[in-house]
Amino acid sequence: MAESKSVLLSLPSLTPSLAVEVLPEGVTFHRIIVQADGRTHDIVIGPEEPEEHSTQKYVGTIIGRYANRVPVGKHIIERKGLKAEFNAQANESPRVSLHGGPTGFDLLPWKVLSPEETPSLFSQAEISHLPKSGSGASFAFFQLESLDGDQGFPGKLLVEALVAIVEPGEQERKYSDSPEGAVGKEYDLGSIVYVYRAKVDKDVTPINLTNHWGFNLDASLKEGEESLSVKEHTLLMKANRIAARDADSLPTGLIPAPPEHVHNGKKIGENHPGPGYDDFYLFDQQTQSIPKQVPLSSFNDKFDLLADVLRPSNGPNASRGARPDSVVELASEKSGIKLVFDTNQSGAMFYSNIGASPSKGARKKIHGGSGIKNHGDAYPEWAAAFLEFHEPLAAFLDPANKDKDDTLLTEGEMYHNYVRVDVRFKEPKRK
């Protein structure tokens, strides 16, 4: 991964506070910093040094054109009468193409647009919701061009990403959650938003983007192996179906979620399947209020899908405008940090760092690691809850999706994918 200057996004001085460090290579969330309760937390795992993301793969980065696994080989694709040929290239195994092929968008240097440069796929109305000049450190636009034939995908694809921090509305609230009525403080720290947009120059191409970020809300407490595990985190996922997969983890359909896959706010380590989680969950209510594709003919200066996405948060009971309800909540009672996600995507992968080895890669110093690659103290299994929001696996292979949610993009359409996470902090219970 070539070195370039990271982008630091932050809000005006608030206590507690929120900041994000983004690397142009792979639009990588290298650090998400939460300052609260007299502590500084970095709530995403990853290597200490930015350049190590090239070998410590898919840790906070975007993936290639297509999330997760598709069968290797030639696929004839068609949407609304437009046809093309897609040659999925092997990387995980001879039968499996993972995350868009051998060289994904995670390995490429994205252009950071300067304040004087106007993105092609975001309208003036949408840009107007962002802070004016002088406060530009709270958002950034990134741009990438993927050529026709890249990793076997048809069509030249222009991709743009917006990463932004949204100020909290009502920052501080009182809460009482004990029989004795003990009152503490709860804070809205702000929200992190990413928006992926894309258009293809001809015919049709598969696209299913996601960010492969892994969260640990306790790791910065540096309390030994206990704080490196997310088993004590609670997880709520509004999903009652998961993807069925074959021996190579290629999708074969959707099945009702068995009890161990029902996340209704229970602890992640409670009643978990064997080695852990690496599963796609389809949300109960499809998030159709904000479209995933729009006609390019409708895109003009007044076009606006971001008015509510970029609106300041006013707490869990506030009106959300056109945004759908939250679909995932991840929280830790120990650190007091809670993440509340909403999106226009239909589901999410939940991966609990299965197969990770402390002997490989590096762990950040803020998480108690040495920061040295292959030092033997990298992240173990269960050290993160990866939550990757995207459309169902290989949806273009299911005939039932034809011309609907088929994860195909035509030359007359614009791809639109957003994820917003509201970051909250509640003072931990004192012993």
JSON list of N, CA and C in Angstrom, two decimals, residues 277-327:
[
{"chain": "A", "resi": 277, "resn": "TYR", "atom": "N", "xyz": [-18.97, -16.48, 14.51]},
{"chain": "A", "resi": 277, "resn": "TYR", "atom": "CA", "xyz": [-19.89, -16.00, 13.48]},
{"chain": "A", "resi": 277, "resn": "TYR", "atom": "C", "xyz": [-19.16, -15.56, 12.22]},
{"chain": "A", "resi": 278, "resn": "ASP", "atom": "N", "xyz": [-19.72, -15.95, 11.10]},
{"chain": "A", "resi": 278, "resn": "ASP", "atom": "CA", "xyz": [-19.30, -15.45, 9.79]},
{"chain": "A", "resi": 278, "resn": "ASP", "atom": "C", "xyz": [-20.49, -15.63, 8.86]},
{"chain": "A", "resi": 279, "resn": "ASP", "atom": "N", "xyz": [-21.52, -14.79, 9.08]},
{"chain": "A", "resi": 279, "resn": "ASP", "atom": "CA", "xyz": [-22.82, -15.04, 8.47]},
{"chain": "A", "resi": 279, "resn": "ASP", "atom": "C", "xyz": [-23.47, -13.76, 7.96]},
{"chain": "A", "resi": 280, "resn": "PHE", "atom": "N", "xyz": [-24.23, -13.92, 6.87]},
{"chain": "A", "resi": 280, "resn": "PHE", "atom": "CA", "xyz": [-25.00, -12.81, 6.32]},
{"chain": "A", "resi": 280, "resn": "PHE", "atom": "C", "xyz": [-26.42, -12.86, 6.86]},
{"chain": "A", "resi": 281, "resn": "TYR", "atom": "N", "xyz": [-26.88, -11.72, 7.39]},
{"chain": "A", "resi": 281, "resn": "TYR", "atom": "CA", "xyz": [-28.22, -11.58, 7.96]},
{"chain": "A", "resi": 281, "resn": "TYR", "atom": "C", "xyz": [-29.06, -10.66, 7.08]},
{"chain": "A", "resi": 282, "resn": "LEU", "atom": "N", "xyz": [-30.25, -11.11, 6.72]},
{"chain": "A", "resi": 282, "resn": "LEU", "atom": "CA", "xyz": [-31.19, -10.28, 5.96]},
{"chain": "A", "resi": 282, "resn": "LEU", "atom": "C", "xyz": [-32.12, -9.59, 6.94]},
{"chain": "A", "resi": 283, "resn": "PHE", "atom": "N", "xyz": [-32.15, -8.26, 6.90]},
{"chain": "A", "resi": 283, "resn": "PHE", "atom": "CA", "xyz": [-32.97, -7.53, 7.85]},
{"chain": "A", "resi": 283, "resn": "PHE", "atom": "C", "xyz": [-34.45, -7.84, 7.67]},
{"chain": "A", "resi": 284, "resn": "ASP", "atom": "N", "xyz": [-35.20, -7.79, 8.78]},
{"chain": "A", "resi": 284, "resn": "ASP", "atom": "CA", "xyz": [-36.62, -8.13, 8.76]},
{"chain": "A", "resi": 284, "resn": "ASP", "atom": "C", "xyz": [-37.42, -7.22, 7.83]},
{"chain": "A", "resi": 285, "resn": "GLN", "atom": "N", "xyz": [-37.21, -5.94, 7.95]},
{"chain": "A", "resi": 285, "resn": "GLN", "atom": "CA", "xyz": [-37.91, -4.97, 7.11]},
{"chain": "A", "resi": 285, "resn": "GLN", "atom": "C", "xyz": [-36.92, -4.39, 6.12]},
{"chain": "A", "resi": 286, "resn": "GLN", "atom": "N", "xyz": [-37.19, -4.59, 4.84]},
{"chain": "A", "resi": 286, "resn": "GLN", "atom": "CA", "xyz": [-36.29, -4.07, 3.82]},
{"chain": "A", "resi": 286, "resn": "GLN", "atom": "C", "xyz": [-36.29, -2.55, 3.84]},
{"chain": "A", "resi": 287, "resn": "THR", "atom": "N", "xyz": [-35.11, -1.97, 3.75]},
{"chain": "A", "resi": 287, "resn": "THR", "atom": "CA", "xyz": [-34.93, -0.53, 3.90]},
{"chain": "A", "resi": 287, "resn": "THR", "atom": "C", "xyz": [-35.12, 0.17, 2.55]},
{"chain": "A", "resi": 288, "resn": "GLN", "atom": "N", "xyz": [-36.37, 0.29, 2.14]},
{"chain": "A", "resi": 288, "resn": "GLN", "atom": "CA", "xyz": [-36.68, 0.79, 0.80]},
{"chain": "A", "resi": 288, "resn": "GLN", "atom": "C", "xyz": [-36.91, 2.29, 0.75]},
{"chain": "A", "resi": 289, "resn": "SER", "atom": "N", "xyz": [-36.96, 2.97, 1.90]},
{"chain": "A", "resi": 289, "resn": "SER", "atom": "CA", "xyz": [-37.28, 4.40, 1.88]},
{"chain": "A", "resi": 289, "resn": "SER", "atom": "C", "xyz": [-36.20, 5.22, 1.18]},
{"chain": "A", "resi": 290, "resn": "ILE", "atom": "N", "xyz": [-34.97, 4.76, 1.20]},
{"chain": "A", "resi": 290, "resn": "ILE", "atom": "CA", "xyz": [-33.88, 5.43, 0.49]},
{"chain": "A", "resi": 290, "resn": "ILE", "atom": "C", "xyz": [-33.37, 4.45, -0.55]},
{"chain": "A", "resi": 291, "resn": "PRO", "atom": "N", "xyz": [-33.51, 4.76, -1.83]},
{"chain": "A", "resi": 291, "resn": "PRO", "atom": "CA", "xyz": [-33.19, 3.78, -2.89]},
{"chain": "A", "resi": 291, "resn": "PRO", "atom": "C", "xyz": [-31.72, 3.44, -2.97]},
{"chain": "A", "resi": 292, "resn": "LYS", "atom": "N", "xyz": [-31.46, 2.27, -3.56]},
{"chain": "A", "resi": 292, "resn": "LYS", "atom": "CA", "xyz": [-30.09, 1.80, -3.77]},
{"chain": "A", "resi": 292, "resn": "LYS", "atom": "C", "xyz": [-29.59, 2.15, -5.16]},
{"chain": "A", "resi": 293, "resn": "GLN", "atom": "N", "xyz": [-30.51, 2.40, -6.07]},
{"chain": "A", "resi": 293, "resn": "GLN", "atom": "CA", "xyz": [-30.19, 2.81, -7.44]},
{"chain": "A", "resi": 293, "resn": "GLN", "atom": "C", "xyz": [-31.21, 3.86, -7.87]},
{"chain": "A", "resi": 294, "resn": "VAL", "atom": "N", "xyz": [-30.72, 4.84, -8.58]},
{"chain": "A", "resi": 294, "resn": "VAL", "atom": "CA", "xyz": [-31.62, 5.89, -9.08]},
{"chain": "A", "resi": 294, "resn": "VAL", "atom": "C", "xyz": [-31.29, 6.16, -10.54]},
{"chain": "A", "resi": 295, "resn": "PRO", "atom": "N", "xyz": [-32.27, 6.57, -11.35]},
{"chain": "A", "resi": 295, "resn": "PRO", "atom": "CA", "xyz": [-31.97, 6.91, -12.74]},
{"chain": "A", "resi": 295, "resn": "PRO", "atom": "C", "xyz": [-31.02, 8.10, -12.82]},
{"chain": "A", "resi": 296, "resn": "LEU", "atom": "N", "xyz": [-30.01, 8.00, -13.65]},
{"chain": "A", "resi": 296, "resn": "LEU", "atom": "CA", "xyz": [-29.10, 9.13, -13.83]},
{"chain": "A", "resi": 296, "resn": "LEU", "atom": "C", "xyz": [-29.83, 10.35, -14.37]},
{"chain": "A", "resi": 297, "resn": "SER", "atom": "N", "xyz": [-30.92, 10.12, -15.07]},
{"chain": "A", "resi": 297, "resn": "SER", "atom": "CA", "xyz": [-31.69, 11.24, -15.61]},
{"chain": "A", "resi": 297, "resn": "SER", "atom": "C", "xyz": [-32.29, 12.12, -14.52]},
{"chain": "A", "resi": 298, "resn": "SER", "atom": "N", "xyz": [-32.42, 11.59, -13.30]},
{"chain": "A", "resi": 298, "resn": "SER", "atom": "CA", "xyz": [-32.98, 12.37, -12.20]},
{"chain": "A", "resi": 298, "resn": "SER", "atom": "C", "xyz": [-31.93, 13.15, -11.43]},
{"chain": "A", "resi": 299, "resn": "PHE", "atom": "N", "xyz": [-30.65, 12.93, -11.77]},
{"chain": "A", "resi": 299, "resn": "PHE", "atom": "CA", "xyz": [-29.57, 13.58, -11.04]},
{"chain": "A", "resi": 299, "resn": "PHE", "atom": "C", "xyz": [-29.34, 14.98, -11.57]},
{"chain": "A", "resi": 300, "resn": "ASN", "atom": "N", "xyz": [-29.54, 15.99, -10.71]},
{"chain": "A", "resi": 300, "resn": "ASN", "atom": "CA", "xyz": [-29.30, 17.39, -11.05]},
{"chain": "A", "resi": 300, "resn": "ASN", "atom": "C", "xyz": [-28.89, 18.13, -9.77]},
{"chain": "A", "resi": 301, "resn": "ASP", "atom": "N", "xyz": [-28.78, 19.45, -9.85]},
{"chain": "A", "resi": 301, "resn": "ASP", "atom": "CA", "xyz": [-28.31, 20.21, -8.70]},
{"chain": "A", "resi": 301, "resn": "ASP", "atom": "C", "xyz": [-29.23, 20.11, -7.49]},
{"chain": "A", "resi": 302, "resn": "LYS", "atom": "N", "xyz": [-30.52, 19.81, -7.73]},
{"chain": "A", "resi": 302, "resn": "LYS", "atom": "CA", "xyz": [-31.48, 19.74, -6.62]},
{"chain": "A", "resi": 302, "resn": "LYS", "atom": "C", "xyz": [-31.68, 18.31, -6.10]},
{"chain": "A", "resi": 303, "resn": "PHE", "atom": "N", "xyz": [-31.09, 17.34, -6.76]},
{"chain": "A", "resi": 303, "resn": "PHE", "atom": "CA", "xyz": [-31.19, 15.95, -6.33]},
{"chain": "A", "resi": 303, "resn": "PHE", "atom": "C", "xyz": [-30.68, 15.82, -4.90]},
{"chain": "A", "resi": 304, "resn": "ASP", "atom": "N", "xyz": [-31.42, 15.09, -4.03]},
{"chain": "A", "resi": 304, "resn": "ASP", "atom": "CA", "xyz": [-31.01, 15.05, -2.62]},
{"chain": "A", "resi": 304, "resn": "ASP", "atom": "C", "xyz": [-31.52, 13.78, -1.94]},
{"chain": "A", "resi": 305, "resn": "LEU", "atom": "N", "xyz": [-30.58, 12.88, -1.64]},
{"chain": "A", "resi": 305, "resn": "LEU", "atom": "CA", "xyz": [-30.90, 11.70, -0.83]},
{"chain": "A", "resi": 305, "resn": "LEU", "atom": "C", "xyz": [-30.25, 11.76, 0.54]},
{"chain": "A", "resi": 306, "resn": "LEU", "atom": "N", "xyz": [-29.59, 12.89, 0.86]},
{"chain": "A", "resi": 306, "resn": "LEU", "atom": "CA", "xyz": [-28.78, 12.95, 2.07]},
{"chain": "A", "resi": 306, "resn": "LEU", "atom": "C", "xyz": [-29.27, 13.93, 3.13]},
{"chain": "A", "resi": 307, "resn": "ALA", "atom": "N", "xyz": [-30.39, 14.60, 2.88]},
{"chain": "A", "resi": 307, "resn": "ALA", "atom": "CA", "xyz": [-30.85, 15.60, 3.85]},
{"chain": "A", "resi": 307, "resn": "ALA", "atom": "C", "xyz": [-31.04, 15.01, 5.24]},
{"chain": "A", "resi": 308, "resn": "ASP", "atom": "N", "xyz": [-31.66, 13.84, 5.32]},
{"chain": "A", "resi": 308, "resn": "ASP", "atom": "CA", "xyz": [-31.89, 13.23, 6.63]},
{"chain": "A", "resi": 308, "resn": "ASP", "atom": "C", "xyz": [-30.69, 12.42, 7.10]},
{"chain": "A", "resi": 309, "resn": "VAL", "atom": "N", "xyz": [-29.93, 11.86, 6.17]},
{"chain": "A", "resi": 309, "resn": "VAL", "atom": "CA", "xyz": [-28.74, 11.09, 6.54]},
{"chain": "A", "resi": 309, "resn": "VAL", "atom": "C", "xyz": [-27.72, 11.98, 7.23]},
{"chain": "A", "resi": 310, "resn": "LEU", "atom": "N", "xyz": [-27.63, 13.24, 6.83]},
{"chain": "A", "resi": 310, "resn": "LEU", "atom": "CA", "xyz": [-26.65, 14.16, 7.39]},
{"chain": "A", "resi": 310, "resn": "LEU", "atom": "C", "xyz": [-27.25, 15.09, 8.44]},
{"chain": "A", "resi": 311, "resn": "ARG", "atom": "N", "xyz": [-28.45, 14.79, 8.88]},
{"chain": "A", "resi": 311, "resn": "ARG", "atom": "CA", "xyz": [-29.11, 15.60, 9.91]},
{"chain": "A", "resi": 311, "resn": "ARG", "atom": "C", "xyz": [-28.54, 15.27, 11.29]},
{"chain": "A", "resi": 312, "resn": "PRO", "atom": "N", "xyz": [-28.27, 16.26, 12.14]},
{"chain": "A", "resi": 312, "resn": "PRO", "atom": "CA", "xyz": [-27.77, 15.95, 13.49]},
{"chain": "A", "resi": 312, "resn": "PRO", "atom": "C", "xyz": [-28.72, 15.05, 14.25]},
{"chain": "A", "resi": 313, "resn": "SER", "atom": "N", "xyz": [-28.14, 14.19, 15.08]},
{"chain": "A", "resi": 313, "resn": "SER", "atom": "CA", "xyz": [-28.93, 13.28, 15.88]},
{"chain": "A", "resi": 313, "resn": "SER", "atom": "C", "xyz": [-29.50, 14.02, 17.08]},
{"chain": "A", "resi": 314, "resn": "ASN", "atom": "N", "xyz": [-30.70, 13.64, 17.48]},
{"chain": "A", "resi": 314, "resn": "ASN", "atom": "CA", "xyz": [-31.30, 14.21, 18.68]},
{"chain": "A", "resi": 314, "resn": "ASN", "atom": "C", "xyz": [-31.71, 13.10, 19.65]},
{"chain": "A", "resi": 315, "resn": "GLY", "atom": "N", "xyz": [-30.91, 12.04, 19.68]},
{"chain": "A", "resi": 315, "resn": "GLY", "atom": "CA", "xyz": [-31.20, 10.97, 20.63]},
{"chain": "A", "resi": 315, "resn": "GLY", "atom": "C", "xyz": [-32.07, 9.89, 20.03]},
{"chain": "A", "resi": 316, "resn": "PRO", "atom": "N", "xyz": [-32.25, 8.80, 20.76]},
{"chain": "A", "resi": 316, "resn": "PRO", "atom": "CA", "xyz": [-32.92, 7.62, 20.22]},
{"chain": "A", "resi": 316, "resn": "PRO", "atom": "C", "xyz": [-34.40, 7.80, 19.95]},
{"chain": "A", "resi": 317, "resn": "ASN", "atom": "N", "xyz": [-35.03, 8.80, 20.54]},
{"chain": "A", "resi": 317, "resn": "ASN", "atom": "CA", "xyz": [-36.47, 8.95, 20.37]},
{"chain": "A", "resi": 317, "resn": "ASN", "atom": "C", "xyz": [-36.85, 10.08, 19.42]},
{"chain": "A", "resi": 318, "resn": "ALA", "atom": "N", "xyz": [-35.86, 10.67, 18.79]},
{"chain": "A", "resi": 318, "resn": "ALA", "atom": "CA", "xyz": [-36.12, 11.81, 17.91]},
{"chain": "A", "resi": 318, "resn": "ALA", "atom": "C", "xyz": [-36.63, 11.34, 16.55]},
{"chain": "A", "resi": 319, "resn": "SER", "atom": "N", "xyz": [-37.31, 12.24, 15.85]},
{"chain": "A", "resi": 319, "resn": "SER", "atom": "CA", "xyz": [-37.77, 11.93, 14.49]},
{"chain": "A", "resi": 319, "resn": "SER", "atom": "C", "xyz": [-36.58, 11.74, 13.57]},
{"chain": "A", "resi": 320, "resn": "ARG", "atom": "N", "xyz": [-36.66, 10.72, 12.70]},
{"chain": "A", "resi": 320, "resn": "ARG", "atom": "CA", "xyz": [-35.55, 10.40, 11.81]},
{"chain": "A", "resi": 320, "resn": "ARG", "atom": "C", "xyz": [-35.81, 10.88, 10.39]},
{"chain": "A", "resi": 321, "resn": "GLY", "atom": "N", "xyz": [-36.91, 11.58, 10.17]},
{"chain": "A", "resi": 321, "resn": "GLY", "atom": "CA", "xyz": [-37.22, 12.03, 8.82]},
{"chain": "A", "resi": 321, "resn": "GLY", "atom": "C", "xyz": [-37.43, 10.85, 7.89]},
{"chain": "A", "resi": 322, "resn": "ALA", "atom": "N", "xyz": [-36.73, 10.85, 6.74]},
{"chain": "A", "resi": 322, "resn": "ALA", "atom": "CA", "xyz": [-36.90, 9.79, 5.76]},
{"chain": "A", "resi": 322, "resn": "ALA", "atom": "C", "xyz": [-35.98, 8.60, 6.01]},
{"chain": "A", "resi": 323, "resn": "ARG", "atom": "N", "xyz": [-35.13, 8.68, 7.02]},
{"chain": "A", "resi": 323, "resn": "ARG", "atom": "CA", "xyz": [-34.23, 7.57, 7.29]},
{"chain": "A", "resi": 323, "resn": "ARG", "atom": "C", "xyz": [-35.00, 6.40, 7.89]},
{"chain": "A", "resi": 324, "resn": "PRO", "atom": "N", "xyz": [-34.60, 5.16, 7.54]},
{"chain": "A", "resi": 324, "resn": "PRO", "atom": "CA", "xyz": [-35.24, 4.00, 8.16]},
{"chain": "A", "resi": 324, "resn": "PRO", "atom": "C", "xyz": [-34.82, 3.86, 9.61]},
{"chain": "A", "resi": 325, "resn": "ASP", "atom": "N", "xyz": [-35.55, 3.04, 10.36]},
{"chain": "A", "resi": 325, "resn": "ASP", "atom": "CA", "xyz": [-35.18, 2.79, 11.75]},
{"chain": "A", "resi": 325, "resn": "ASP", "atom": "C", "xyz": [-33.83, 2.06, 11.80]},
{"chain": "A", "resi": 326, "resn": "SER", "atom": "N", "xyz": [-33.22, 2.11, 12.96]},
{"chain": "A", "resi": 326, "resn": "SER", "atom": "CA", "xyz": [-31.94, 1.41, 13.13]},
{"chain": "A", "resi": 326, "resn": "SER", "atom": "C", "xyz": [-32.14, -0.09, 12.94]},
{"chain": "A", "resi": 327, "resn": "VAL", "atom": "N", "xyz": [-31.11, -0.75, 12.42]},
{"chain": "A", "resi": 327, "resn": "VAL", "atom": "CA", "xyz": [-31.18, -2.19, 12.15]},
{"chain": "A", "resi": 327, "resn": "VAL", "atom": "C", "xyz": [-30.19, -2.99, 12.98]}
]
